[in-house]
Coordinates of N, CA, C and O in Angstrom, one line a residue:
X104 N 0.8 -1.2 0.0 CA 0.0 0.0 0.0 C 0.9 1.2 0.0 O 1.9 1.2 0.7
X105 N 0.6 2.4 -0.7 CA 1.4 3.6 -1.0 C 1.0 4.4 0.0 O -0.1 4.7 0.5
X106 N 2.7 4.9 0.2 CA 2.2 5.9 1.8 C 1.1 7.2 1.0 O 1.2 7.5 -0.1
X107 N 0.2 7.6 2.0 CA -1.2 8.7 1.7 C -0.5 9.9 2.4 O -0.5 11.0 1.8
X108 N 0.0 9.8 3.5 CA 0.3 11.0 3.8 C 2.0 11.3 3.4 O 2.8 10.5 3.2
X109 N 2.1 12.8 3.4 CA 3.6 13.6 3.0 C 3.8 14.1 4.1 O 3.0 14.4 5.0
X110 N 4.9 14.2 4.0 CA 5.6 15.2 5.0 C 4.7 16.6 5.3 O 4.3 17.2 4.3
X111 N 4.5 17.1 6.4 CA 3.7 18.5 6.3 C 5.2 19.3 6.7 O 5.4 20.3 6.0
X112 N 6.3 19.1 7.8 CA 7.4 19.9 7.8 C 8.3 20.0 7.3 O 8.8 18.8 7.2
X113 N 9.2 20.9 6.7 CA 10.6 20.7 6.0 C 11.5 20.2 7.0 O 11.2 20.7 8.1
X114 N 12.4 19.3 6.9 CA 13.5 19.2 7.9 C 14.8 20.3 8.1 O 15.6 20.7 7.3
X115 N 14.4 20.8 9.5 CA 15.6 21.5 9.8 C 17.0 21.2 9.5 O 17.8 20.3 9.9
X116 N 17.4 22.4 8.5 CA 18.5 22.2 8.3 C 19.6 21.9 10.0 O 19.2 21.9 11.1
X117 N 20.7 21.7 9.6 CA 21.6 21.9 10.8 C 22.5 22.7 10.6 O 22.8 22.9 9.5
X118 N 23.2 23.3 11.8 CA 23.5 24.7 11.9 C 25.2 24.3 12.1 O 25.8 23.8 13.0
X119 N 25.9 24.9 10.7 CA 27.6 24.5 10.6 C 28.0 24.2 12.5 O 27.6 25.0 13.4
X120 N 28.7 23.4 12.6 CA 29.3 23.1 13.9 C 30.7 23.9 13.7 O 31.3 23.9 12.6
X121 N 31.2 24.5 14.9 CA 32.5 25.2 15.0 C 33.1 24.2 15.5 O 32.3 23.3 15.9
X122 N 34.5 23.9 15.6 CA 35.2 23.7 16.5 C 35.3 23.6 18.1 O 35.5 24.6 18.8
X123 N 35.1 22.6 18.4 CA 34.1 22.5 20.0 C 33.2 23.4 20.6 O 33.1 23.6 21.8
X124 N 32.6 24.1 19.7 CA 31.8 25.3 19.8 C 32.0 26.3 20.1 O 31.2 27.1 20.7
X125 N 33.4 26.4 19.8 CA 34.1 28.1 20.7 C 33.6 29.2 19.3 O 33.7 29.0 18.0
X126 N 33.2 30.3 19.9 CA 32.5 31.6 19.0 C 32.9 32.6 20.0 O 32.8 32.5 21.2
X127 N 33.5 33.6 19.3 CA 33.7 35.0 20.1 C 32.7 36.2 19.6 O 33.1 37.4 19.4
X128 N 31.8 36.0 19.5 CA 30.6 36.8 18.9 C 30.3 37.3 20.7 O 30.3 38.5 20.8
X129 N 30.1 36.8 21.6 CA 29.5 37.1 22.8 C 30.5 38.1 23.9 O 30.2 39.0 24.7
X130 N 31.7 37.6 23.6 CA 32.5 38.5 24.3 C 33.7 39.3 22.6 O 34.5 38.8 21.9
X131 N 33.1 40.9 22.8 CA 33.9 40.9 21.8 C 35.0 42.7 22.6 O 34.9 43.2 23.7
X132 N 35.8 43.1 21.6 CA 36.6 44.0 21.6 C 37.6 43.6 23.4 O 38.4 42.8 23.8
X133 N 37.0 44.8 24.2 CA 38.4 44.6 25.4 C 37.7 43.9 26.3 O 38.1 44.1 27.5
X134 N 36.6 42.7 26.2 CA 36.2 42.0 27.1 C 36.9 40.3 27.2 O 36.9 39.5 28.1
X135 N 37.2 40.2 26.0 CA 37.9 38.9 26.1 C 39.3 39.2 26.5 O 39.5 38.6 27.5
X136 N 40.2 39.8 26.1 CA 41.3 40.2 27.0 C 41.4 40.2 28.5 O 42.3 39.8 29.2
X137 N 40.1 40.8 28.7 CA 40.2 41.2 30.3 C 39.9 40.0 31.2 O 40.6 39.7 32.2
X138 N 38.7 39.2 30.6 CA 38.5 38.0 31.3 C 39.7 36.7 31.1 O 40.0 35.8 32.0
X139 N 40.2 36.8 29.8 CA 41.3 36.2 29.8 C 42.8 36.5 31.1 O 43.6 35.6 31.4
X140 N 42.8 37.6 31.4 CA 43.9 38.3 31.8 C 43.4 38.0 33.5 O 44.2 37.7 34.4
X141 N 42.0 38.1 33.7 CA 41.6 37.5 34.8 C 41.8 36.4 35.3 O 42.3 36.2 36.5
X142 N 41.4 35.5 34.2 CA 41.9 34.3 34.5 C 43.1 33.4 34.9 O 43.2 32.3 35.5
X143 N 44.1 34.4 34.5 CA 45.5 34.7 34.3 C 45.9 35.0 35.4 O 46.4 34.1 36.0
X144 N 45.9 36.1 35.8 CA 46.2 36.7 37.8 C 45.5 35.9 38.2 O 46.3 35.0 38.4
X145 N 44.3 35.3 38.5 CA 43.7 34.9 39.3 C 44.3 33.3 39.9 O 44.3 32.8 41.0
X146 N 45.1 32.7 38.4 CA 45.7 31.4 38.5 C 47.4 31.9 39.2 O 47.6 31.4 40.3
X147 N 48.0 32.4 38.8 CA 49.3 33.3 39.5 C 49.2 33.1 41.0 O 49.8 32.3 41.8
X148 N 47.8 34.3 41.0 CA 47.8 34.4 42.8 C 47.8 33.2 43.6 O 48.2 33.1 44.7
X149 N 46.8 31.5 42.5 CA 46.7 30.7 43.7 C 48.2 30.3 43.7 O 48.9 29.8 44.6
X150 N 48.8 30.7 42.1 CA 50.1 29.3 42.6 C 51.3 30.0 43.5 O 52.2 29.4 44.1
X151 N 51.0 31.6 43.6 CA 52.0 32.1 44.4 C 51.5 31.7 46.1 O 52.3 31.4 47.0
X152 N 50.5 31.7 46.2 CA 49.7 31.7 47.6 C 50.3 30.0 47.7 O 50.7 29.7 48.9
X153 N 50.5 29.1 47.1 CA 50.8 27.6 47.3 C 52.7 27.8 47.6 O 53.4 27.1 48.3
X154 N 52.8 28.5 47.2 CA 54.6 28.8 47.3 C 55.1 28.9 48.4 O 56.3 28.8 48.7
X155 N 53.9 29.3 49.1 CA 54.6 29.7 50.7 C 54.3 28.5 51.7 O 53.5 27.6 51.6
X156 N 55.2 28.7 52.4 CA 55.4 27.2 53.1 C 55.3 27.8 54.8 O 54.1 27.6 55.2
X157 N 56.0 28.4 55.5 CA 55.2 28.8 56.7 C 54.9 30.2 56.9 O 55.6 31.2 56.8
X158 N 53.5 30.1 57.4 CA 53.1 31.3 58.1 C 53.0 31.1 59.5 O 53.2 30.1 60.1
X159 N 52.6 32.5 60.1 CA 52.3 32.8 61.5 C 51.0 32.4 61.8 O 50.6 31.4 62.4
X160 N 50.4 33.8 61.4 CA 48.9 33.6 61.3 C 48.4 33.2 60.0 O 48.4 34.1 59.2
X161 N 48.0 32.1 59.6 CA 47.0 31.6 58.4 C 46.0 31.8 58.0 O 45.6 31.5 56.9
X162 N 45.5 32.8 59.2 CA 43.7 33.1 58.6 C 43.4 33.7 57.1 O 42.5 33.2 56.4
X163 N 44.2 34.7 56.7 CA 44.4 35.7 56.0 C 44.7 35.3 54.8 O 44.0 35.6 53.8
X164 N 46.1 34.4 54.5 CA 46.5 33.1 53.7 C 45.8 32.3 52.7 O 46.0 32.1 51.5
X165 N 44.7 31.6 53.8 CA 43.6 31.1 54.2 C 42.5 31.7 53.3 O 42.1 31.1 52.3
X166 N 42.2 32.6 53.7 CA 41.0 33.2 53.0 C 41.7 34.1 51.7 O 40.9 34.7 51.0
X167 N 43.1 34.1 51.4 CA 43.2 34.5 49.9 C 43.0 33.7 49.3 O 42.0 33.7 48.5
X168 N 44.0 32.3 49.5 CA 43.1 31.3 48.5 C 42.5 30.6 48.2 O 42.6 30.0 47.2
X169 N 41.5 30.7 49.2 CA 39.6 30.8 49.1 C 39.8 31.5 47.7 O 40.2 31.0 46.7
X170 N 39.3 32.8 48.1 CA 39.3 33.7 46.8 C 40.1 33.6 45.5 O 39.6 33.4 44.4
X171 N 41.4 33.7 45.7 CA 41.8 33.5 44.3 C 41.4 32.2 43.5 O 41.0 32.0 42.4
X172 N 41.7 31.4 44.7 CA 40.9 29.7 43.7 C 39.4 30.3 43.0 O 39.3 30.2 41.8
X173 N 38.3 31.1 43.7 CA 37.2 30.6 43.8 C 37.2 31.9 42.3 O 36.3 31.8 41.5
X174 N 38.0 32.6 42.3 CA 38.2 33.9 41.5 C 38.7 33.3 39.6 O 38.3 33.7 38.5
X175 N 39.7 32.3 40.0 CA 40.2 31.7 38.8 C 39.2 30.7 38.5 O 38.9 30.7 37.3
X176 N 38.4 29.9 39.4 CA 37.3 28.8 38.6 C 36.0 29.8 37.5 O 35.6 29.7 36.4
X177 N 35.8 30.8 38.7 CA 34.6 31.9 38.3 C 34.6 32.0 36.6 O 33.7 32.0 35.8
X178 N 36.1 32.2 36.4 CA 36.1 33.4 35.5 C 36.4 32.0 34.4 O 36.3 32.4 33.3
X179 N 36.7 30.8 34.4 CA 37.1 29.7 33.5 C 35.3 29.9 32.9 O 34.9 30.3 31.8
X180 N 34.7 29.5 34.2 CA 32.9 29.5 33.7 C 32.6 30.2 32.9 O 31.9 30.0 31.9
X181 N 33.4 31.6 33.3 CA 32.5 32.7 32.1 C 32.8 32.7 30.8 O 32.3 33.1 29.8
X182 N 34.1 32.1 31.1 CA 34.8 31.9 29.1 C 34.2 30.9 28.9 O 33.8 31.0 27.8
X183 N 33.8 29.6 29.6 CA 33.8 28.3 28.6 C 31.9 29.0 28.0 O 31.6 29.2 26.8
X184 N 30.9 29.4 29.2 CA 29.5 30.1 28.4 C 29.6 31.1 27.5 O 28.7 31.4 26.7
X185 N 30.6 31.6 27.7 CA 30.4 33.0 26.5 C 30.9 32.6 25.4 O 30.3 33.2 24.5
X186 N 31.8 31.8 25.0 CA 33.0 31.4 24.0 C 32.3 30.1 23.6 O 32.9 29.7 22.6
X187 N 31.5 29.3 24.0 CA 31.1 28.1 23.5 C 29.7 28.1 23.2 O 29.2 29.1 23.5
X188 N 28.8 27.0 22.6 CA 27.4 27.4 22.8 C 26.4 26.9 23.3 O 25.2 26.4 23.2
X189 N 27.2 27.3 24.0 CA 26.5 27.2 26.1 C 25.3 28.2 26.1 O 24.1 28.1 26.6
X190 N 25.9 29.1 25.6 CA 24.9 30.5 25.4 C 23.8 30.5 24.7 O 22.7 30.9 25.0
X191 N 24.4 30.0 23.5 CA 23.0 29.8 22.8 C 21.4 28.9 23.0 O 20.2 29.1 22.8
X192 N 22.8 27.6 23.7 CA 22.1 26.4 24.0 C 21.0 27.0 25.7 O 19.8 27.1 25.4
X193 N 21.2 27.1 26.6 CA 20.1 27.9 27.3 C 19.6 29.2 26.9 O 18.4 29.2 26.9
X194 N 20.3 30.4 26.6 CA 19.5 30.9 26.3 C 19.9 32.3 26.9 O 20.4 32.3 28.0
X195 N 19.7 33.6 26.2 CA 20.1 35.1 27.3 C 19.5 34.8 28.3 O 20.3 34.1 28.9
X196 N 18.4 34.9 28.8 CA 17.7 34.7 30.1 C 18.3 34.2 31.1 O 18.7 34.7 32.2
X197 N 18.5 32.8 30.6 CA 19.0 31.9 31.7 C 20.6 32.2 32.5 O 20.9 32.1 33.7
X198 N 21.5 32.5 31.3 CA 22.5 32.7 31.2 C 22.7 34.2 31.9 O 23.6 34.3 32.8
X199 N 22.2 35.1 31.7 CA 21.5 36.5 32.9 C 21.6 36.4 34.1 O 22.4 37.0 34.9
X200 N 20.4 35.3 34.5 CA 20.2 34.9 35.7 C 21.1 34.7 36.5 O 21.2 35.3 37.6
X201 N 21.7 33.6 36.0 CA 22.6 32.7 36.4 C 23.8 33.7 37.2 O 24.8 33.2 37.7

């Protein structure tokens, strides 16, 4: 028996794939430098903060590299969503939010 019905949708083309999906369309001119450069000190300070072998008081130590760790992960996040399509794939909104 011959198929009766046809297709009623065109099939979605698919959308050229980049290279593991990195696009600089979302971070452009002195914003990718800067977050790059962030990323940059931010990894420095943990490995200088790991260099030191004794302190007195550690509190201080302690809570830099808290922060610089938590400063160098932050800013990996924001390159791999802005540079990949992470962005596209959720969405401005979500990606806002977030």
């Amino acid at each position: 028996m011959d198929n009766v019905y046809n297709e009623t949708t065109e099939p979605q083309a698919k959308p050229s794939r980049r290279p593991f999906g990195c696009t600089l369309r979302h971070l452009r001119g002195w914003r990718l430098p800067t977050k790059a450069l962030q990323a940059i000190l931010s990894l420095l300070a943990v490995i200088c903060e790991e260099i030191v072998e004794d302190c007195i008081k550690c509190g201080g130590l302690y809570f830099f590299e808290f922060m610089s760790c938590s400063a160098f992960l932050l800013s990996l996040l924001i390159l791999c969503v802005y540079c990949t399509d992470v962005y596209e794939t959720f969405g401005e909104d979500k990606v806002q939010t977030v």
